[in-house]
């Protein structure tokens, strides 16, 4: 199967402060909202859903990592083949190193955006929200809880309104996304 998600922000000390819905989602699950608890929960949720042969289009901002090896190790712990879109918190040197390491499951790194068909719909995948002419849909992350109020823009940040209607932290399948 194929899935999409954005903005996990593993190891990001301030994300629980910036995105109040993330802390509230963890509390609603009976989980104390700490970065360590968030990381464990998000990793477990990802691996409960994603099978080793699934493909995940990850729209950027995996997390905050100072060392290349920490970035690589996080990718290694997440199931599936990953098509990775560089976000503003992702470093080129970390992505290059991860691409060389076969055990990360990284199959492609997209530095800007990519056109794709999802169940017959033409979409533009990017970390950043881009207002495109109809009938191309802009599927993005980056803006977290904020929402652009334009038709044809779908925010898949972990903290977005759409993603908050689902199991917290769960990548969304192409089939689940199609009706949206």
Tab-separated table of N, CA and C in Angstrom:
chain	number	residue	atom	x	y	z
A	1	UNK	N	0.836	-1.183	0.000
A	1	UNK	CA	0.000	0.000	0.000
A	1	UNK	C	0.876	1.239	0.000
A	2	UNK	N	0.246	2.367	-0.299
A	2	UNK	CA	0.947	3.643	-0.313
A	2	UNK	C	0.295	4.602	0.681
A	3	UNK	N	1.137	5.335	1.385
A	3	UNK	CA	0.703	6.244	2.446
A	3	UNK	C	1.403	7.594	2.306
A	4	UNK	N	0.855	8.595	3.013
A	4	UNK	CA	1.473	9.920	3.081
A	4	UNK	C	1.366	10.435	4.517
A	5	UNK	N	2.395	11.172	4.930
A	5	UNK	CA	2.379	11.865	6.220
A	5	UNK	C	3.440	12.968	6.173
A	6	UNK	N	3.340	13.923	7.063
A	6	UNK	CA	4.312	15.006	7.137
A	6	UNK	C	4.495	15.465	8.580
A	7	UNK	N	5.665	16.008	8.840
A	7	UNK	CA	5.940	16.739	10.082
A	7	UNK	C	5.848	15.902	11.359
A	8	UNK	N	6.567	14.797	11.394
A	8	UNK	CA	6.600	14.019	12.635
A	8	UNK	C	7.390	14.744	13.728
A	9	UNK	N	8.456	15.405	13.346
A	9	UNK	CA	9.273	16.183	14.293
A	9	UNK	C	9.786	15.351	15.469
A	10	UNK	N	10.329	14.173	15.163
A	10	UNK	CA	10.991	13.388	16.196
A	10	UNK	C	12.101	14.227	16.829
A	11	UNK	N	12.319	14.026	18.124
A	11	UNK	CA	13.430	14.642	18.842
A	11	UNK	C	13.390	16.175	18.834
A	12	UNK	N	12.228	16.746	18.635
A	12	UNK	CA	12.099	18.205	18.583
A	12	UNK	C	11.559	18.691	19.929
A	13	UNK	N	12.422	19.236	20.727
A	13	UNK	CA	12.095	19.631	22.099
A	13	UNK	C	10.937	20.632	22.199
A	14	UNK	N	10.806	21.533	21.233
A	14	UNK	CA	9.815	22.606	21.356
A	14	UNK	C	8.503	22.330	20.620
A	15	UNK	N	8.388	21.203	19.937
A	15	UNK	CA	7.190	20.960	19.117
A	15	UNK	C	5.923	20.851	19.967
A	16	UNK	N	6.040	20.310	21.164
A	16	UNK	CA	4.863	20.177	22.028
A	16	UNK	C	4.385	21.535	22.532
A	17	UNK	N	5.268	22.487	22.565
A	17	UNK	CA	4.916	23.855	22.936
A	17	UNK	C	4.290	24.589	21.751
A	18	UNK	N	4.880	24.399	20.557
A	18	UNK	CA	4.394	25.096	19.360
A	18	UNK	C	3.047	24.563	18.882
A	19	UNK	N	2.870	23.253	18.932
A	19	UNK	CA	1.644	22.616	18.433
A	19	UNK	C	0.850	22.051	19.598
A	20	UNK	N	-0.053	22.859	20.103
A	20	UNK	CA	-0.844	22.478	21.280
A	20	UNK	C	-1.694	21.235	21.020
A	21	UNK	N	-2.153	21.051	19.773
A	21	UNK	CA	-2.984	19.884	19.469
A	21	UNK	C	-2.197	18.587	19.632
A	22	UNK	N	-0.901	18.645	19.394
A	22	UNK	CA	-0.064	17.451	19.540
A	22	UNK	C	-0.007	17.032	21.006
A	23	UNK	N	0.245	17.974	21.893
A	23	UNK	CA	0.266	17.674	23.321
A	23	UNK	C	-1.103	17.186	23.785
A	24	UNK	N	-2.167	17.829	23.302
A	24	UNK	CA	-3.525	17.430	23.678
A	24	UNK	C	-3.843	16.022	23.173
A	25	UNK	N	-3.381	15.690	21.983
A	25	UNK	CA	-3.615	14.342	21.437
A	25	UNK	C	-2.937	13.287	22.295
A	26	UNK	N	-1.722	13.555	22.721
A	26	UNK	CA	-1.024	12.605	23.590
A	26	UNK	C	-1.742	12.472	24.932
A	27	UNK	N	-2.149	13.605	25.513
A	27	UNK	CA	-2.868	13.566	26.794
A	27	UNK	C	-4.173	12.779	26.676
A	28	UNK	N	-4.890	12.945	25.567
A	28	UNK	CA	-6.149	12.218	25.350
A	28	UNK	C	-5.922	10.709	25.289
A	29	UNK	N	-4.711	10.313	24.921
A	29	UNK	CA	-4.359	8.888	24.874
A	29	UNK	C	-3.799	8.393	26.207
A	30	UNK	N	-3.761	9.296	27.197
A	30	UNK	CA	-3.216	8.933	28.505
A	30	UNK	C	-1.700	8.903	28.524
A	31	UNK	N	-1.086	9.630	27.587
A	31	UNK	CA	0.369	9.668	27.482
A	31	UNK	C	0.853	11.052	27.921
A	32	UNK	N	1.781	11.079	28.866
A	32	UNK	CA	2.349	12.351	29.291
A	32	UNK	C	3.064	12.981	28.095
A	33	UNK	N	2.746	14.234	27.762
A	33	UNK	CA	3.337	14.853	26.570
A	33	UNK	C	4.786	15.300	26.766
A	34	UNK	N	5.689	14.336	26.634
A	34	UNK	CA	7.123	14.617	26.616
A	34	UNK	C	7.647	14.213	25.245
A	35	UNK	N	8.792	14.720	24.869
A	35	UNK	CA	9.363	14.373	23.565
A	35	UNK	C	9.672	12.878	23.487
A	36	UNK	N	10.216	12.312	24.541
A	36	UNK	CA	10.535	10.882	24.540
A	36	UNK	C	9.266	10.043	24.361
A	37	UNK	N	8.198	10.391	25.082
A	37	UNK	CA	6.931	9.662	24.950
A	37	UNK	C	6.330	9.849	23.564
A	38	UNK	N	6.400	11.078	23.031
A	38	UNK	CA	5.884	11.348	21.693
A	38	UNK	C	6.638	10.516	20.660
A	39	UNK	N	7.960	10.508	20.760
A	39	UNK	CA	8.770	9.757	19.790
A	39	UNK	C	8.427	8.274	19.814
A	40	UNK	N	8.329	7.716	20.996
A	40	UNK	CA	7.994	6.288	21.127
A	40	UNK	C	6.613	6.007	20.548
A	41	UNK	N	5.644	6.845	20.891
A	41	UNK	CA	4.282	6.662	20.391
A	41	UNK	C	4.231	6.776	18.858
A	42	UNK	N	4.852	7.808	18.290
A	42	UNK	CA	4.802	7.997	16.836
A	42	UNK	C	5.476	6.855	16.092
A	43	UNK	N	6.597	6.400	16.599
A	43	UNK	CA	7.297	5.278	15.974
A	43	UNK	C	6.450	4.006	16.028
A	44	UNK	N	5.858	3.734	17.169
A	44	UNK	CA	5.004	2.548	17.315
A	44	UNK	C	3.788	2.631	16.402
A	45	UNK	N	3.156	3.796	16.335
A	45	UNK	CA	1.980	3.980	15.482
A	45	UNK	C	2.347	3.771	14.021
A	46	UNK	N	3.437	4.380	13.582
A	46	UNK	CA	3.921	4.200	12.202
A	46	UNK	C	4.093	2.710	11.905
A	47	UNK	N	4.820	2.012	12.770
A	47	UNK	CA	5.146	0.610	12.516
A	47	UNK	C	3.957	-0.330	12.679
A	48	UNK	N	2.925	0.079	13.415
A	48	UNK	CA	1.689	-0.707	13.490
A	48	UNK	C	0.955	-0.681	12.155
A	49	UNK	N	1.074	0.415	11.425
A	49	UNK	CA	0.324	0.614	10.182
A	49	UNK	C	1.142	0.246	8.951
A	50	UNK	N	2.359	0.708	8.907
A	50	UNK	CA	3.205	0.527	7.721
A	50	UNK	C	3.898	-0.836	7.779
A	51	UNK	N	3.722	-1.594	6.722
A	51	UNK	CA	4.390	-2.889	6.593
A	51	UNK	C	5.706	-2.684	5.848
A	52	UNK	N	6.647	-3.603	5.977
A	52	UNK	CA	7.957	-3.416	5.329
A	52	UNK	C	7.901	-3.164	3.821
A	53	UNK	N	6.900	-3.689	3.127
A	53	UNK	CA	6.813	-3.498	1.676
A	53	UNK	C	5.956	-2.304	1.270
A	54	UNK	N	5.356	-1.598	2.217
A	54	UNK	CA	4.566	-0.406	1.908
A	54	UNK	C	5.493	0.753	1.530
A	55	UNK	N	4.914	1.734	0.843
A	55	UNK	CA	5.649	2.951	0.481
A	55	UNK	C	5.010	4.135	1.191
A	56	UNK	N	5.857	4.958	1.797
A	56	UNK	CA	5.395	6.161	2.484
A	56	UNK	C	6.002	7.373	1.785
A	57	UNK	N	5.129	8.278	1.352
A	57	UNK	CA	5.562	9.570	0.840
A	57	UNK	C	5.618	10.486	2.050
A	58	UNK	N	6.824	10.771	2.485
A	58	UNK	CA	7.017	11.561	3.693
A	58	UNK	C	7.303	13.002	3.275
A	59	UNK	N	6.390	13.920	3.616
A	59	UNK	CA	6.463	15.291	3.123
A	59	UNK	C	7.290	16.220	4.010
A	60	UNK	N	8.316	15.694	4.614
A	60	UNK	CA	9.308	16.537	5.271
A	60	UNK	C	9.175	16.730	6.761
A	61	UNK	N	10.275	17.174	7.345
A	61	UNK	CA	10.440	17.446	8.769
A	61	UNK	C	10.321	16.183	9.619
A	62	UNK	N	11.247	15.271	9.354
A	62	UNK	CA	11.309	14.045	10.143
A	62	UNK	C	11.564	14.381	11.608
A	63	UNK	N	12.482	15.300	11.844
A	63	UNK	CA	12.781	15.653	13.220
A	63	UNK	C	13.949	16.594	13.323
A	64	UNK	N	14.406	16.750	14.530
A	64	UNK	CA	15.533	17.640	14.822
A	64	UNK	C	16.706	16.768	15.263
A	65	UNK	N	17.650	16.600	14.361
A	65	UNK	CA	18.795	15.740	14.636
A	65	UNK	C	20.087	16.514	14.384
A	66	UNK	N	20.979	16.499	15.346
A	66	UNK	CA	22.270	17.190	15.190
A	66	UNK	C	23.263	16.324	14.429
A	67	UNK	N	23.137	15.018	14.573
A	67	UNK	CA	24.090	14.096	13.949
A	67	UNK	C	23.416	13.324	12.819
A	68	UNK	N	24.165	13.095	11.756
A	68	UNK	CA	23.665	12.314	10.621
A	68	UNK	C	23.196	10.934	11.085
A	69	UNK	N	23.996	10.321	11.964
A	69	UNK	CA	23.673	8.965	12.399
A	69	UNK	C	22.348	8.898	13.142
A	70	UNK	N	21.988	9.920	13.893
A	70	UNK	CA	20.707	9.933	14.598
A	70	UNK	C	19.545	9.993	13.601
A	71	UNK	N	19.702	10.788	12.544
A	71	UNK	CA	18.706	10.873	11.473
A	71	UNK	C	18.551	9.508	10.796
A	72	UNK	N	19.685	8.892	10.460
A	72	UNK	CA	19.686	7.581	9.805
A	72	UNK	C	19.031	6.539	10.701
A	73	UNK	N	19.388	6.543	11.974
A	73	UNK	CA	18.839	5.564	12.923
A	73	UNK	C	17.322	5.687	13.029
A	74	UNK	N	16.805	6.918	13.039
A	74	UNK	CA	15.351	7.098	13.107
A	74	UNK	C	14.687	6.517	11.868
A	75	UNK	N	15.231	6.785	10.695
A	75	UNK	CA	14.673	6.214	9.459
A	75	UNK	C	14.727	4.690	9.479
A	76	UNK	N	15.799	4.134	9.989
A	76	UNK	CA	15.950	2.676	10.062
A	76	UNK	C	14.870	2.043	10.933
A	77	UNK	N	14.423	2.756	11.952
A	77	UNK	CA	13.421	2.209	12.878
A	77	UNK	C	11.999	2.274	12.318
A	78	UNK	N	11.796	3.007	11.223
A	78	UNK	CA	10.456	3.156	10.632
A	78	UNK	C	10.298	2.215	9.445
A	79	UNK	N	9.252	1.419	9.470
A	79	UNK	CA	8.988	0.458	8.396
A	79	UNK	C	8.740	1.151	7.062
A	80	UNK	N	8.907	0.386	6.007
A	80	UNK	CA	8.492	0.806	4.676
A	80	UNK	C	9.585	1.447	3.843
A	81	UNK	N	9.247	1.563	2.559
A	81	UNK	CA	10.074	2.294	1.604
A	81	UNK	C	9.641	3.749	1.695
A	82	UNK	N	10.605	4.653	1.711
A	82	UNK	CA	10.275	6.065	1.931
A	82	UNK	C	10.698	6.927	0.753
A	83	UNK	N	9.742	7.690	0.221
A	83	UNK	CA	10.023	8.747	-0.735
A	83	UNK	C	9.989	10.013	0.095
A	84	UNK	N	11.133	10.639	0.268
A	84	UNK	CA	11.303	11.710	1.252
A	84	UNK	C	11.367	13.064	0.561
A	85	UNK	N	10.484	13.969	0.969
A	85	UNK	CA	10.465	15.342	0.477
A	85	UNK	C	11.158	16.209	1.527
A	86	UNK	N	12.195	16.907	1.119
A	86	UNK	CA	12.985	17.691	2.060
A	86	UNK	C	12.149	18.822	2.657
A	87	UNK	N	12.112	18.863	3.979
A	87	UNK	CA	11.425	19.933	4.683
A	87	UNK	C	12.419	20.944	5.213
A	88	UNK	N	11.926	21.984	5.805
A	88	UNK	CA	12.805	23.047	6.308
A	88	UNK	C	13.655	22.616	7.499
A	89	UNK	N	13.307	21.518	8.175
A	89	UNK	CA	14.122	21.020	9.282
A	89	UNK	C	14.991	19.827	8.896
A	90	UNK	N	14.961	19.451	7.629
A	90	UNK	CA	15.763	18.321	7.147
A	90	UNK	C	17.029	18.869	6.487
A	91	UNK	N	18.160	18.277	6.820
A	91	UNK	CA	19.439	18.767	6.317
A	91	UNK	C	19.920	17.914	5.144
A	92	UNK	N	20.396	18.569	4.119
A	92	UNK	CA	20.841	17.885	2.898
A	92	UNK	C	21.902	16.837	3.189
A	93	UNK	N	22.847	17.131	4.068
A	93	UNK	CA	23.912	16.169	4.365
A	93	UNK	C	23.345	14.919	5.051
A	94	UNK	N	22.322	15.092	5.881
A	94	UNK	CA	21.692	13.944	6.533
A	94	UNK	C	20.936	13.093	5.509
A	95	UNK	N	20.232	13.761	4.595
A	95	UNK	CA	19.492	13.040	3.561
A	95	UNK	C	20.428	12.288	2.628
A	96	UNK	N	21.528	12.905	2.232
A	96	UNK	CA	22.508	12.235	1.365
A	96	UNK	C	23.087	11.009	2.050
A	97	UNK	N	23.428	11.139	3.317
A	97	UNK	CA	23.977	10.010	4.068
A	97	UNK	C	22.940	8.895	4.211
A	98	UNK	N	21.694	9.256	4.472
A	98	UNK	CA	20.627	8.264	4.631
A	98	UNK	C	20.332	7.540	3.318
A	99	UNK	N	20.441	8.249	2.208
A	99	UNK	CA	20.192	7.651	0.895
A	99	UNK	C	21.237	6.586	0.576
A	100	UNK	N	22.443	6.760	1.069
A	100	UNK	CA	23.527	5.788	0.848
A	100	UNK	C	23.377	4.546	1.714
A	101	UNK	N	22.618	4.681	2.794
A	101	UNK	CA	22.453	3.584	3.759
A	101	UNK	C	21.196	2.799	3.398
A	102	UNK	N	21.362	1.634	2.816
A	102	UNK	CA	20.248	0.828	2.309
A	102	UNK	C	19.207	0.488	3.383
A	103	UNK	N	19.630	0.348	4.618
A	103	UNK	CA	18.723	-0.077	5.690
A	103	UNK	C	17.748	1.013	6.130
A	104	UNK	N	17.868	2.234	5.597
A	104	UNK	CA	16.925	3.302	5.953
A	104	UNK	C	15.591	3.155	5.230
A	105	UNK	N	15.579	2.389	4.135
A	105	UNK	CA	14.361	2.276	3.336
A	105	UNK	C	14.114	3.493	2.464
A	106	UNK	N	15.067	4.401	2.428
A	106	UNK	CA	14.936	5.621	1.628
A	106	UNK	C	15.174	5.260	0.166
A	107	UNK	N	14.151	5.458	-0.671
A	107	UNK	CA	14.276	5.110	-2.088
A	107	UNK	C	14.440	6.321	-2.988
A	108	UNK	N	14.051	7.496	-2.464
A	108	UNK	CA	14.166	8.718	-3.257
A	108	UNK	C	14.101	9.918	-2.317
A	109	UNK	N	14.868	10.945	-2.661
A	109	UNK	CA	14.787	12.223	-1.958
A	109	UNK	C	14.367	13.264	-2.979
A	110	UNK	N	13.292	13.969	-2.682
A	110	UNK	CA	12.775	15.034	-3.542
A	110	UNK	C	13.080	16.350	-2.830
A	111	UNK	N	13.835	17.220	-3.482
A	111	UNK	CA	14.242	18.455	-2.806
A	111	UNK	C	13.191	19.553	-2.897
A	112	UNK	N	12.283	19.463	-3.862
A	112	UNK	CA	11.249	20.502	-3.975
A	112	UNK	C	9.858	19.882	-3.995
A	113	UNK	N	9.443	19.396	-5.148
A	113	UNK	CA	8.081	18.870	-5.286
A	113	UNK	C	8.049	17.819	-6.392
A	114	UNK	N	6.937	17.104	-6.447
A	114	UNK	CA	6.792	16.040	-7.438
A	114	UNK	C	5.319	15.867	-7.784
A	115	UNK	N	5.041	15.745	-9.076
A	115	UNK	CA	3.677	15.455	-9.532
A	115	UNK	C	3.468	13.947	-9.476
A	116	UNK	N	2.242	13.563	-9.134
A	116	UNK	CA	1.923	12.153	-8.969
A	116	UNK	C	0.431	11.971	-9.193
A	117	UNK	N	0.031	10.777	-9.599
A	117	UNK	CA	-1.397	10.458	-9.664
A	117	UNK	C	-1.736	9.560	-8.486
A	118	UNK	N	-2.769	9.965	-7.758
A	118	UNK	CA	-3.273	9.164	-6.646
A	118	UNK	C	-4.693	8.775	-6.994
A	119	UNK	N	-4.886	7.490	-7.248
A	119	UNK	CA	-6.215	6.955	-7.589
A	119	UNK	C	-6.932	7.810	-8.640
A	120	UNK	N	-6.191	8.203	-9.680
A	120	UNK	CA	-6.771	8.938	-10.796
A	120	UNK	C	-6.749	10.451	-10.651
A	121	UNK	N	-6.342	10.974	-9.496
A	121	UNK	CA	-6.276	12.419	-9.272
A	121	UNK	C	-4.836	12.906	-9.436
A	122	UNK	N	-4.679	13.972	-10.208
A	122	UNK	CA	-3.359	14.579	-10.363
A	122	UNK	C	-3.056	15.419	-9.127
A	123	UNK	N	-1.926	15.132	-8.471
A	123	UNK	CA	-1.555	15.856	-7.258
A	123	UNK	C	-0.125	16.373	-7.367
A	124	UNK	N	0.150	17.373	-6.572
A	124	UNK	CA	1.472	17.962	-6.454
A	124	UNK	C	1.880	17.799	-5.004
A	125	UNK	N	2.895	16.974	-4.768
A	125	UNK	CA	3.372	16.715	-3.416
A	125	UNK	C	4.564	17.608	-3.114
A	126	UNK	N	4.542	18.222	-1.956
A	126	UNK	CA	5.623	19.099	-1.532
A	126	UNK	C	5.536	19.280	-0.018
A	127	UNK	N	6.655	19.630	0.572
A	127	UNK	CA	6.602	19.980	1.990
A	127	UNK	C	5.802	21.263	2.183
A	128	UNK	N	5.973	22.182	1.243
A	128	UNK	CA	5.365	23.508	1.350
A	128	UNK	C	4.031	23.585	0.632
A	129	UNK	N	3.113	24.349	1.182
A	129	UNK	CA	1.806	24.574	0.565
A	129	UNK	C	1.980	25.461	-0.667
A	130	UNK	N	1.520	24.965	-1.794
A	130	UNK	CA	1.622	25.705	-3.049
A	130	UNK	C	0.233	25.781	-3.664
A	131	UNK	N	-0.236	26.985	-3.914
A	131	UNK	CA	-1.552	27.198	-4.527
A	131	UNK	C	-1.416	26.970	-6.029
A	132	UNK	N	-2.038	25.913	-6.508
A	132	UNK	CA	-1.921	25.528	-7.917
A	132	UNK	C	-3.260	25.679	-8.625
A	133	UNK	N	-3.238	25.820	-9.942
A	133	UNK	CA	-4.501	25.912	-10.675
A	133	UNK	C	-5.224	24.567	-10.691
A	134	UNK	N	-6.540	24.630	-10.586
A	134	UNK	CA	-7.359	23.430	-10.699
A	134	UNK	C	-7.071	22.802	-12.049
A	135	UNK	N	-7.038	21.522	-12.217
A	135	UNK	CA	-7.468	20.450	-11.310
A	135	UNK	C	-6.335	19.789	-10.538
A	136	UNK	N	-5.190	20.413	-10.446
A	136	UNK	CA	-4.080	19.820	-9.703
A	136	UNK	C	-4.246	20.137	-8.217
A	137	UNK	N	-4.214	19.103	-7.397
A	137	UNK	CA	-4.335	19.266	-5.951
A	137	UNK	C	-2.951	19.438	-5.332
A	138	UNK	N	-2.833	20.330	-4.388
A	138	UNK	CA	-1.584	20.551	-3.659
A	138	UNK	C	-1.673	19.819	-2.328
A	139	UNK	N	-0.867	18.778	-2.182
A	139	UNK	CA	-0.815	18.012	-0.937
A	139	UNK	C	0.512	18.350	-0.268
A	140	UNK	N	0.456	18.799	0.965
A	140	UNK	CA	1.627	19.386	1.606
A	140	UNK	C	1.604	19.159	3.106
A	141	UNK	N	2.652	19.645	3.744
A	141	UNK	CA	2.755	19.683	5.201
A	141	UNK	C	3.137	21.092	5.605
A	142	UNK	N	4.113	21.199	6.469
A	142	UNK	CA	4.786	22.422	6.873
A	142	UNK	C	3.984	23.351	7.777
A	143	UNK	N	2.707	23.539	7.553
A	143	UNK	CA	1.980	24.585	8.272
A	143	UNK	C	1.301	24.074	9.550
A	144	UNK	N	1.514	22.819	9.866
A	144	UNK	CA	1.031	22.212	11.114
A	144	UNK	C	-0.462	22.455	11.352
A	145	UNK	N	-0.823	23.172	12.398
A	145	UNK	CA	-2.234	23.372	12.754
A	145	UNK	C	-2.923	24.407	11.873
A	146	UNK	N	-2.155	25.235	11.202
A	146	UNK	CA	-2.745	26.267	10.336
A	146	UNK	C	-3.375	25.601	9.105
A	147	UNK	N	-4.290	26.285	8.479
A	147	UNK	CA	-4.930	25.764	7.262
A	147	UNK	C	-5.087	26.889	6.255
A	148	UNK	N	-4.759	26.584	5.000
A	148	UNK	CA	-5.082	27.508	3.916
A	148	UNK	C	-6.515	27.227	3.508
A	149	UNK	N	-7.301	28.254	3.361
A	149	UNK	CA	-8.723	28.099	3.069
A	149	UNK	C	-9.000	28.156	1.567
A	150	UNK	N	-8.209	27.474	0.803
A	150	UNK	CA	-8.397	27.429	-0.647
A	150	UNK	C	-8.715	26.003	-1.064
A	151	UNK	N	-9.639	25.873	-1.988
A	151	UNK	CA	-9.957	24.550	-2.528
A	151	UNK	C	-8.715	23.992	-3.207
A	152	UNK	N	-8.545	22.697	-3.136
A	152	UNK	CA	-7.437	22.063	-3.831
A	152	UNK	C	-6.148	22.014	-3.040
A	153	UNK	N	-6.193	22.387	-1.764
A	153	UNK	CA	-5.006	22.303	-0.916
A	153	UNK	C	-5.306	21.375	0.263
A	154	UNK	N	-4.474	20.367	0.442
A	154	UNK	CA	-4.696	19.381	1.489
A	154	UNK	C	-3.462	19.341	2.389
A	155	UNK	N	-3.649	19.704	3.645
A	155	UNK	CA	-2.577	19.744	4.631
A	155	UNK	C	-2.503	18.398	5.351
A	156	UNK	N	-1.367	17.704	5.185
A	156	UNK	CA	-1.181	16.423	5.852
A	156	UNK	C	-0.143	16.487	6.974
A	157	UNK	N	0.085	17.694	7.492
A	157	UNK	CA	0.911	17.806	8.698
A	157	UNK	C	0.265	16.967	9.789
A	158	UNK	N	1.073	16.361	10.588
A	158	UNK	CA	0.575	15.518	11.678
A	158	UNK	C	-0.454	16.246	12.536
A	159	UNK	N	-0.314	17.571	12.637
A	159	UNK	CA	-1.169	18.375	13.510
A	159	UNK	C	-2.321	19.056	12.777
A	160	UNK	N	-2.500	18.781	11.491
A	160	UNK	CA	-3.552	19.439	10.703
A	160	UNK	C	-4.941	18.971	11.133
A	161	UNK	N	-5.933	19.740	10.763
A	161	UNK	CA	-7.323	19.404	11.102
A	161	UNK	C	-7.698	18.026	10.546
A	162	UNK	N	-7.325	17.747	9.303
A	162	UNK	CA	-7.636	16.447	8.698
A	162	UNK	C	-6.973	15.310	9.468
A	163	UNK	N	-5.694	15.441	9.739
A	163	UNK	CA	-4.978	14.355	10.414
A	163	UNK	C	-5.436	14.192	11.865
A	164	UNK	N	-5.973	15.240	12.467
A	164	UNK	CA	-6.480	15.157	13.838
A	164	UNK	C	-7.810	14.398	13.909
A	165	UNK	N	-8.450	14.133	12.768
A	165	UNK	CA	-9.693	13.360	12.757
A	165	UNK	C	-9.423	11.857	12.745
A	166	UNK	N	-8.181	11.485	12.700
A	166	UNK	CA	-7.774	10.090	12.581
A	166	UNK	C	-6.965	9.683	13.815
A	167	UNK	N	-6.535	8.457	13.832
A	167	UNK	CA	-5.634	8.010	14.899
A	167	UNK	C	-4.405	8.919	14.882
A	168	UNK	N	-4.093	9.505	16.012
A	168	UNK	CA	-2.994	10.456	16.088
A	168	UNK	C	-1.695	9.797	15.619
A	169	UNK	N	-0.996	10.483	14.713
A	169	UNK	CA	0.302	10.026	14.232
A	169	UNK	C	0.259	8.995	13.132
A	170	UNK	N	-0.918	8.625	12.686
A	170	UNK	CA	-1.039	7.564	11.684
A	170	UNK	C	-0.889	8.111	10.265
A	171	UNK	N	0.030	7.540	9.478
A	171	UNK	CA	0.079	7.907	8.068
A	171	UNK	C	-1.266	7.604	7.407
A	172	UNK	N	-1.655	8.406	6.417
A	172	UNK	CA	-2.928	8.212	5.732
A	172	UNK	C	-2.684	7.486	4.410
A	173	UNK	N	-3.496	6.470	4.150
A	173	UNK	CA	-3.332	5.709	2.907
A	173	UNK	C	-3.897	6.484	1.724
A	174	UNK	N	-3.414	6.154	0.534
A	174	UNK	CA	-3.948	6.783	-0.680
A	174	UNK	C	-5.449	6.564	-0.767
A	175	UNK	N	-5.924	5.359	-0.381
A	175	UNK	CA	-7.360	5.066	-0.449
A	175	UNK	C	-8.167	5.918	0.536
A	176	UNK	N	-7.632	6.178	1.724
A	176	UNK	CA	-8.303	7.041	2.694
A	176	UNK	C	-8.283	8.497	2.255
A	177	UNK	N	-7.235	8.880	1.551
A	177	UNK	CA	-7.079	10.265	1.111
A	177	UNK	C	-7.982	10.615	-0.072
A	178	UNK	N	-8.267	9.651	-0.930
A	178	UNK	CA	-9.025	9.899	-2.164
A	178	UNK	C	-10.355	10.615	-1.935
A	179	UNK	N	-11.184	10.212	-0.982
A	179	UNK	CA	-12.460	10.935	-0.781
A	179	UNK	C	-12.270	12.394	-0.355
A	180	UNK	N	-11.157	12.703	0.291
A	180	UNK	CA	-10.891	14.057	0.763
A	180	UNK	C	-10.642	14.953	-0.426
